Coordinates of C-alpha atoms in Angstrom, one line a residue:
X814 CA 20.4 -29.6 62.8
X815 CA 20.0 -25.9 62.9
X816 CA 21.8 -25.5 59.4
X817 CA 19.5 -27.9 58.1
X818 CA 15.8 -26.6 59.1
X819 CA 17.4 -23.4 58.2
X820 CA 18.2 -24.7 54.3
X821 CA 14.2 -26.3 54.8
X822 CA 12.5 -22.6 55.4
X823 CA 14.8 -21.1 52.9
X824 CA 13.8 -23.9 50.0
X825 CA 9.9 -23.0 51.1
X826 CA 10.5 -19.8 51.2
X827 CA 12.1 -19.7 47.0
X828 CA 9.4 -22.3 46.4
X829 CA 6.6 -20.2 47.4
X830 CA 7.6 -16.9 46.1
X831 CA 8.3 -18.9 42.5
X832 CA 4.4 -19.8 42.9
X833 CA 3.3 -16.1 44.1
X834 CA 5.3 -15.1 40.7
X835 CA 3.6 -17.2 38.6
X836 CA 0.3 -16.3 39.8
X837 CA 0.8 -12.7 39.3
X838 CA 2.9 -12.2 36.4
X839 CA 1.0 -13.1 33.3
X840 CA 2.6 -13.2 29.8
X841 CA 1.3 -10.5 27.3
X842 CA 0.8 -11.9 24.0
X843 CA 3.0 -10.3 21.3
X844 CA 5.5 -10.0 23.6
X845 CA 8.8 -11.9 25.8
X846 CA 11.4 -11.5 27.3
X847 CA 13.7 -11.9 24.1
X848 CA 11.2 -9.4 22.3
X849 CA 9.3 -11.8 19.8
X850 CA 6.2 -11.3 18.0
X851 CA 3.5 -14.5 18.5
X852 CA 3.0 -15.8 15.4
X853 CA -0.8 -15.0 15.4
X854 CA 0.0 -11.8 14.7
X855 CA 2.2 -12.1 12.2
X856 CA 0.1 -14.6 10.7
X857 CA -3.0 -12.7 10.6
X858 CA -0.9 -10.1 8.6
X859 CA -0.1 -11.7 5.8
X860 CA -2.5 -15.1 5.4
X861 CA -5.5 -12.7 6.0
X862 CA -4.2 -9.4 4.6
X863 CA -1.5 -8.9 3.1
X864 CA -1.4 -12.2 0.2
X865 CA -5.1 -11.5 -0.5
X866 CA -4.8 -8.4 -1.5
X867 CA -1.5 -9.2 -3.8
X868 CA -4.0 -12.5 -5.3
X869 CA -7.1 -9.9 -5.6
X870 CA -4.5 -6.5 -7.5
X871 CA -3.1 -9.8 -9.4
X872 CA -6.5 -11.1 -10.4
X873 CA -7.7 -7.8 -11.5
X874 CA -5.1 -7.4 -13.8
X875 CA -5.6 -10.7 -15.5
X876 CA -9.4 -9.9 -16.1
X877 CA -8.0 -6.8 -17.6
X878 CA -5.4 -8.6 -19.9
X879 CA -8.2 -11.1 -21.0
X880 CA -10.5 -8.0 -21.3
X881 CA -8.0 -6.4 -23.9
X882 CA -7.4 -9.3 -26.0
X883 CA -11.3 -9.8 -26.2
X884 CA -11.3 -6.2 -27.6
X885 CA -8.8 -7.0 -29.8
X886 CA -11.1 -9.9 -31.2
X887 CA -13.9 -8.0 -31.6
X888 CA -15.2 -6.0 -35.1
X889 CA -16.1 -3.0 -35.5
X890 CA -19.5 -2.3 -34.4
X891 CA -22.0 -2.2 -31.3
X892 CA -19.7 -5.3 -29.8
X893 CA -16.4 -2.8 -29.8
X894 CA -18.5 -0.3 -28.0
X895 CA -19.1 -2.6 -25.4
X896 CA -15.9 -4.6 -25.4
X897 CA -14.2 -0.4 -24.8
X898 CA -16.8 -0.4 -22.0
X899 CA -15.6 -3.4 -20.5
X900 CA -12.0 -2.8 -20.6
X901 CA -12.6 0.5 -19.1
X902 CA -14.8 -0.7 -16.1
X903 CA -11.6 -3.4 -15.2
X904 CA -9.1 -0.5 -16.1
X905 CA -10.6 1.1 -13.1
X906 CA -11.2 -2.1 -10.6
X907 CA -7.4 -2.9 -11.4
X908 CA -5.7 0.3 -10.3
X909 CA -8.1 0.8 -7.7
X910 CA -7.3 -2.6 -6.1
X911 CA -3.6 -1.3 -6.7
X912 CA -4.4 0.6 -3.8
X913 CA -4.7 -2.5 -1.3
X914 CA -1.4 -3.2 -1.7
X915 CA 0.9 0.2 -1.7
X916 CA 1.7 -0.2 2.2
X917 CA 3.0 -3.8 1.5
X918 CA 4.8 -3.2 -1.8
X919 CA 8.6 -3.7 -0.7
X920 CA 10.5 -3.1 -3.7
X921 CA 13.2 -6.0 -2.7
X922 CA 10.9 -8.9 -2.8
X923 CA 10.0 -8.8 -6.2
X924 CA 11.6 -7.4 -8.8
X925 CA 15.2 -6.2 -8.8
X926 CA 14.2 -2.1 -10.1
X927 CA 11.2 -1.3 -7.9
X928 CA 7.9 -2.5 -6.5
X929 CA 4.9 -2.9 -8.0
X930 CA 3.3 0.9 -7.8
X931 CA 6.2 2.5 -8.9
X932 CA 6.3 0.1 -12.0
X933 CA 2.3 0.0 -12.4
X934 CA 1.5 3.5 -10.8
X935 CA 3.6 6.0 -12.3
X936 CA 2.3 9.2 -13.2
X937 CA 2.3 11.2 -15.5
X938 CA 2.3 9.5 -18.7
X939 CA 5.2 9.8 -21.3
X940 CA 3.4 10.4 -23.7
X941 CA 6.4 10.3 -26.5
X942 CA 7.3 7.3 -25.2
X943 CA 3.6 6.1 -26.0
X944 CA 3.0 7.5 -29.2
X945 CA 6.4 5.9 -30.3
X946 CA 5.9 2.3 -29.0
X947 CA 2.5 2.6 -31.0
X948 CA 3.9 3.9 -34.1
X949 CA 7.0 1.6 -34.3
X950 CA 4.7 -1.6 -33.0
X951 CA 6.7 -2.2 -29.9
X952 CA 4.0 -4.8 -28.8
X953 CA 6.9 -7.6 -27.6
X954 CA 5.7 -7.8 -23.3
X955 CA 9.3 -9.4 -22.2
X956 CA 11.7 -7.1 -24.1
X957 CA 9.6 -4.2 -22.7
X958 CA 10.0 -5.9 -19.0
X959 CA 13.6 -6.5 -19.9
X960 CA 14.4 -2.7 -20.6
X961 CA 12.6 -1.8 -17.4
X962 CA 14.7 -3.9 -15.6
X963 CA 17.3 -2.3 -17.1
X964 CA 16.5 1.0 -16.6
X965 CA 15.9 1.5 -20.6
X966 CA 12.2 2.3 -20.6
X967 CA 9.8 4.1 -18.1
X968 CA 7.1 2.8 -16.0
X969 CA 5.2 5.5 -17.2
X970 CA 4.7 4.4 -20.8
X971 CA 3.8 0.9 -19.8
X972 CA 1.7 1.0 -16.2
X973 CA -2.0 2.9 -15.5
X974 CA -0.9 6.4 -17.1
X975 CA -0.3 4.9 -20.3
X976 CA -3.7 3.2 -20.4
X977 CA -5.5 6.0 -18.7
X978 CA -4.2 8.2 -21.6
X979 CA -5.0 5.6 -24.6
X980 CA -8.2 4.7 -23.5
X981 CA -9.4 8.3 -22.4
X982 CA -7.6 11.0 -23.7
X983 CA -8.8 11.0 -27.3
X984 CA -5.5 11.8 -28.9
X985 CA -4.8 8.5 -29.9
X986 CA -7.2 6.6 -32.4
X987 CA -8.5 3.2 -30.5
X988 CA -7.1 1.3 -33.9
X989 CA -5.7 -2.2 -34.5
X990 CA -1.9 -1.0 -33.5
X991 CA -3.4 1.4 -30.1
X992 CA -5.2 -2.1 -29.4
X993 CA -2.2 -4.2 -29.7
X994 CA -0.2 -1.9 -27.0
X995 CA -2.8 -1.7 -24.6
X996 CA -2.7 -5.4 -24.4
X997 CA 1.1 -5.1 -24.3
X998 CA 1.2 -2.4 -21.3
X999 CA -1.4 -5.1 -19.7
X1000 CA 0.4 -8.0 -20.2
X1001 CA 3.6 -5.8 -18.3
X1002 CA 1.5 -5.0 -15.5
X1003 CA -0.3 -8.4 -15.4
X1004 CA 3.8 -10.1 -15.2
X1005 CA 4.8 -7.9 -12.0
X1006 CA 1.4 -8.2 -10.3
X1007 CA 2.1 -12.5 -10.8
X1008 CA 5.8 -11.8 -9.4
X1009 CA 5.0 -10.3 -6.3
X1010 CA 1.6 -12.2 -5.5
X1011 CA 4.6 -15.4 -5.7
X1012 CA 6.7 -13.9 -3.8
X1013 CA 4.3 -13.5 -0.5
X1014 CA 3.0 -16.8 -1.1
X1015 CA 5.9 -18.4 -1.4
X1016 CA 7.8 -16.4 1.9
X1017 CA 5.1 -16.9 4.0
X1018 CA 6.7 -19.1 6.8
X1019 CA 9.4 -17.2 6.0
X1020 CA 7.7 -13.4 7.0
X1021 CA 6.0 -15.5 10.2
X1022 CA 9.4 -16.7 11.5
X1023 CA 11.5 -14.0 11.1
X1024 CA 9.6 -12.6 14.4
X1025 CA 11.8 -10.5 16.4
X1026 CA 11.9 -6.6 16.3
X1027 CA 15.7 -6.7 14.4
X1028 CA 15.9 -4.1 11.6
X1029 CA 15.7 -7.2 9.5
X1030 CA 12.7 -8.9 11.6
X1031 CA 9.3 -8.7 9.4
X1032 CA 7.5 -6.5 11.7
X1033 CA 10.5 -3.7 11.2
X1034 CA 10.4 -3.9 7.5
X1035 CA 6.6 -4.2 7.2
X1036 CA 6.7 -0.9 9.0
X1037 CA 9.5 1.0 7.4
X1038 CA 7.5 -0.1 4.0
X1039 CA 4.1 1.3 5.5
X1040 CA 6.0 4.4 6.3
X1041 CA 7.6 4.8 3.1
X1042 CA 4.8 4.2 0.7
X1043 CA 2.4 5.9 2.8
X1044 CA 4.4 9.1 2.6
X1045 CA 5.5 8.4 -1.1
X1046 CA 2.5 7.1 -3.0
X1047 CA -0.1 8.0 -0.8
X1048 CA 0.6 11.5 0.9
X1049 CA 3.2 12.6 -2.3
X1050 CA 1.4 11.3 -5.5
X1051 CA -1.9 11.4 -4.6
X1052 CA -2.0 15.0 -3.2
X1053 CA 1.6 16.5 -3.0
X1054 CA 3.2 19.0 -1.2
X1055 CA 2.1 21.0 -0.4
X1056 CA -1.5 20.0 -3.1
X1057 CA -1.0 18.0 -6.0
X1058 CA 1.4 15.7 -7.8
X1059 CA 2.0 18.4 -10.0
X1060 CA 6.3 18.3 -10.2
X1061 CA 7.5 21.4 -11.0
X1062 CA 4.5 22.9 -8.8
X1063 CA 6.4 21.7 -5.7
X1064 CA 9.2 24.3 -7.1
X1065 CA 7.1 26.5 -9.2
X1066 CA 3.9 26.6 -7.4
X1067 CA 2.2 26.0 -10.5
X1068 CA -0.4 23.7 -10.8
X1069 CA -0.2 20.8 -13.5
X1070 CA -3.8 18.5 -12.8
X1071 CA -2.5 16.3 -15.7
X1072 CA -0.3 14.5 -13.4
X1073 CA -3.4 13.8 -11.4
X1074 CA -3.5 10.1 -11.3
X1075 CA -6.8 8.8 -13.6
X1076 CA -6.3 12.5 -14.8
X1077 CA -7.9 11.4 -18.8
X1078 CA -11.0 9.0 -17.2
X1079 CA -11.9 12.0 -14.6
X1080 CA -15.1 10.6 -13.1
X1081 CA -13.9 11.0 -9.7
X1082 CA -11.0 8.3 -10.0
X1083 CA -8.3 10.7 -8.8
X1084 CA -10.5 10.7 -5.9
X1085 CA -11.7 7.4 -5.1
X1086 CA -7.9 5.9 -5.8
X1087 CA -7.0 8.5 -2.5
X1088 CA -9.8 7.1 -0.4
X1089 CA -8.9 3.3 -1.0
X1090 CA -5.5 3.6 -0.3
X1091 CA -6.8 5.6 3.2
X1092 CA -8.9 2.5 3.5
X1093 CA -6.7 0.2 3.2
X1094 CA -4.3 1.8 5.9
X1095 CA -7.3 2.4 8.0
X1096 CA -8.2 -1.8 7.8
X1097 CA -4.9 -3.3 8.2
X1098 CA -4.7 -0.9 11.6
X1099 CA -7.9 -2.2 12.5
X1100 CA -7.7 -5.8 11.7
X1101 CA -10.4 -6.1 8.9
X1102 CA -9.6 -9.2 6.9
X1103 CA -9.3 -8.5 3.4
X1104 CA -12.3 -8.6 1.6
X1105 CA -14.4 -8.9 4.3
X1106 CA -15.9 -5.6 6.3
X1107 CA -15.6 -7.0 10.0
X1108 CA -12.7 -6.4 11.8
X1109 CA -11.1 -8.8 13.8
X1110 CA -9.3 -6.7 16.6
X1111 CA -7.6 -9.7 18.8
X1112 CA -5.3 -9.6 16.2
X1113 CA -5.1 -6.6 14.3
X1114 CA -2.2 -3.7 14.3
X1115 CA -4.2 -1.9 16.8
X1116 CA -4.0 -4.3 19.7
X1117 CA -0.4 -5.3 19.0
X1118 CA 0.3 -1.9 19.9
X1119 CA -1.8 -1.5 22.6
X1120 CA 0.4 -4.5 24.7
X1121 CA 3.6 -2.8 23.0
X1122 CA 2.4 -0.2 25.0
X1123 CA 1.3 -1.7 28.1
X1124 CA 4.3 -3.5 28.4
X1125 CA 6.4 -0.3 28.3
X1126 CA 4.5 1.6 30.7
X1127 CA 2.5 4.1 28.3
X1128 CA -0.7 1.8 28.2
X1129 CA -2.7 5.2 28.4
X1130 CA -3.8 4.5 24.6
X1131 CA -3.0 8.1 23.9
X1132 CA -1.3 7.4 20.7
X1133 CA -3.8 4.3 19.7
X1134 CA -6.7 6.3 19.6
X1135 CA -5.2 9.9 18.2
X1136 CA -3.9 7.3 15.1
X1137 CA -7.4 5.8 14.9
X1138 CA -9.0 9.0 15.2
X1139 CA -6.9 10.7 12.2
X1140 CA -7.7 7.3 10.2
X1141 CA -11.4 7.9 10.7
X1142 CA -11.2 11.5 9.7
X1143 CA -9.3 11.3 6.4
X1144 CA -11.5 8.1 5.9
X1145 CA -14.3 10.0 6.1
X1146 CA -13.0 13.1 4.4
X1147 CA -11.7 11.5 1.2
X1148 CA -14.8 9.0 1.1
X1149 CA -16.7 12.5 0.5
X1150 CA -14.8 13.7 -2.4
X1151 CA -15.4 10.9 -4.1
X1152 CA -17.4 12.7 -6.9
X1153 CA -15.0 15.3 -7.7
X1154 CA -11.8 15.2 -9.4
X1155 CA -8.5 16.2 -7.7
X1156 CA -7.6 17.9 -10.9
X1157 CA -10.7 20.0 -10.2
X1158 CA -10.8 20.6 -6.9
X1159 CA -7.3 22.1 -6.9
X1160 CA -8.7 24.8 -9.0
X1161 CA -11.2 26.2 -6.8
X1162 CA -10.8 27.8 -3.3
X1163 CA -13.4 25.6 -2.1
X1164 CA -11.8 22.4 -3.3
X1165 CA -8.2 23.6 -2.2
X1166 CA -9.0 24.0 1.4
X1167 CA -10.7 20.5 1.4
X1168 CA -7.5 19.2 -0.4
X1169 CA -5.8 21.0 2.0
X1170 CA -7.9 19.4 5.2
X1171 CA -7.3 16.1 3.7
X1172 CA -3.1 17.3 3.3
X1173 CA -2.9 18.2 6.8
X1174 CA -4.8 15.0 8.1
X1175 CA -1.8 13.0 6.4
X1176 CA 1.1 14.9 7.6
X1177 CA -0.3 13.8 11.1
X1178 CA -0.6 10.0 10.2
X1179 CA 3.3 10.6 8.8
X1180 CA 4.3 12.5 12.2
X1181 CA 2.8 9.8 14.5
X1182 CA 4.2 7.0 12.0
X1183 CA 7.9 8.3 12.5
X1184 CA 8.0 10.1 15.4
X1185 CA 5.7 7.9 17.6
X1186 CA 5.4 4.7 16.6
X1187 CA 8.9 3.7 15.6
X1188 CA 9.9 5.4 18.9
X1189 CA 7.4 3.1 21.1
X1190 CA 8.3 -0.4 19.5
X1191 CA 12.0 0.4 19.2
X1192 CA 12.4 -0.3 15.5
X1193 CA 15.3 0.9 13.8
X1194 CA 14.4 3.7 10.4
X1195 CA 15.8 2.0 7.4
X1196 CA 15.0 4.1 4.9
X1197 CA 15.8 8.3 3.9
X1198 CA 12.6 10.2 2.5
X1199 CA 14.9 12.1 -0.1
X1200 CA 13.6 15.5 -0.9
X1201 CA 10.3 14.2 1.5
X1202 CA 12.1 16.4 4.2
X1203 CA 10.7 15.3 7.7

């Protein structure tokens, strides 16, 4: 008798401390016991960020292929003026919204050389190899992609620098045969902007399943890319180390602005490519949906790592709002150099301390990239910065 009311209290005493448990522990979205991401993150990642801005880079480029070929129709004359015109304004919408998608661009899931900014973005131009595809009408778009998959050409004779020096530079004639290879070198960048654009579209359900914070989960390799490009082709090519793109003046200490990026059209591009790249970092942190100018913080980067962080004890938001904060400075900062060239700035005093504002700004979002936020979610580094050195 005893040993039975005794096994009674002890059932109603498990029962109600299961119910006290349930009532007190609530489960943090984003997060479990086997450490999985929910889906509505990753979801809102790639439907709502990540593909459109691969469909948008990939639409630009086709206007500019149709843009080419329609200047290639036209005859000499007031209409060729404006056709130039034309293919210059979509020169410049197409490598800025080349900028949306450097944080994404994994090399691996599109093309078996590189991604698509090393293959688009390249600077500075070859401009032998140039001159030489002109002069011996190399105008055939698949051998071309063919030798740069094989290594047998340069991205730099056949992405932005090439066009950026035909169309700008004045030392090449806009004739029939100069025509002819701009539409070429669009048709090149036109064919990888399509691969990769298929790619995320077709690996969506893969990207939202493969949820769990492995070195090989999405969220690890989303973040090793971000990390990578950022430092590469956002903090390296766009203002160097320590200012400016300039090769041999990371050695020399010598400046050379014609590796500027949009170093021939000037204008401000060099600039205004820096600031949408910033932008783009700065919206997919914050949840804005591509395209759109509202963000949408329930599920944006910002919030996933605010539970990360709550759920490890270190919900003081310390690190959240120091990354916002440098985001909105060098958001600001570049957005304001958007009439001057880097190429330009780098030769004043003036310009080189805002360059160098702007340089020290990004070694802070590369410091709290490595040595923060890969250390609070636990994800394994997967790539080496090479001569990067931190």
């Amino acid at each position: 008798m005893n040993n039975r009311f005794y096994k009674q209290i002890l059932c109603i005493s498990v029962g109600v401390l299961l119910i006290l448990a349930g009532c007190v522990y609530t489960p943090i979205k984003g997060v479990s016991e086997k450490r999985t991401i929910d889906a509505t993150y990753l979801s809102f990642w790639y439907k709502r960020q990540i593909i459109p801005a691969f469909s948008n880079y990939q639409l630009k480029t086709k206007e500019m292929l149709q843009a080419a070929y329609a200047l290639k129709d036209t005859e000499e004359g007031a209409e060729r003026e404006v056709a130039i015109g034309h293919l210059k304004e979509l020169y410049k919408e197409a490598f800025l919204s080349l900028q949306d998608v450097i944080i994404f661009d994994h090399a691996i899931f599109h093309s078996s050389v590189s991604g698509v900014y090393e293959l688009a973005g390249t600077s500075q131009v070859n401009k032998t190899l140039v001159k030489s595809a002109i002069e011996n009408n190399r105008f055939s778009s698949s051998e071309i992609i063919q030798e740069l998959e094989e290594g047998l050409n340069q991205p730099n004779a056949t992405g932005f620098a090439a066009l950026d020096y035909m169309l700008y530079s004045g030392e090449i004639p806009l004739d029939a045969a100069c025509i002819q290879y701009i539409c070429t070198v669009c048709e090149v960048i036109n064919h990888y902007a399509k691969a990769a654009e298929s790619y995320y579209v077709e690996n969506e359900n893969a990207f939202i399943s493969n949820n769990d914070f492995s070195a090989r989960g999405s969220l690890c390799v989303l973040i090793n890319t971000l990390m990578k490009q950022y430092e590469v082709y956002i903090r390296t090519i766009k203002v160097g180390i320590p200012i400016g793109i300039y090769g041999a003046a990371i050695v020399q200490k010598k400046p050379a602005p014609q590796a500027v990026e949009g170093y021939y059209c000037g204008k401000g591009l060099s600039t205004q490519l820096l600031h949408r790249s910033i932008l783009a970092l700065k919206n997919f942190y914050n949840g804005v949906p591509y395209n759109e100018s509202m963000p949408l913080p329930a599920n944006s980067f910002r919030r996933f790592m605010e539970e990360q962080l709550a759920v490890s004890g270190k919900g003081d938001n310390g690190l959240i709002n120091l990354f916002g904060k440098t985001l909105d400075v060098l958001e600001s900062e570049t957005r304001n150099l958007n009439h001057d060239d880097i190429a330009v700035l780098v030769n004043t005093p003036d310009g080189m301390e805002r360059l160098k504002e702007i340089y020290g700004e990004l070694q802070k979002v590369v410091g709290l990239l490595k040595a923060k936020l890969i250390v609070e979610l636990n994800l394994t580094v997967t790539y080496t910065d090479g001569e990067e050195g931190d």
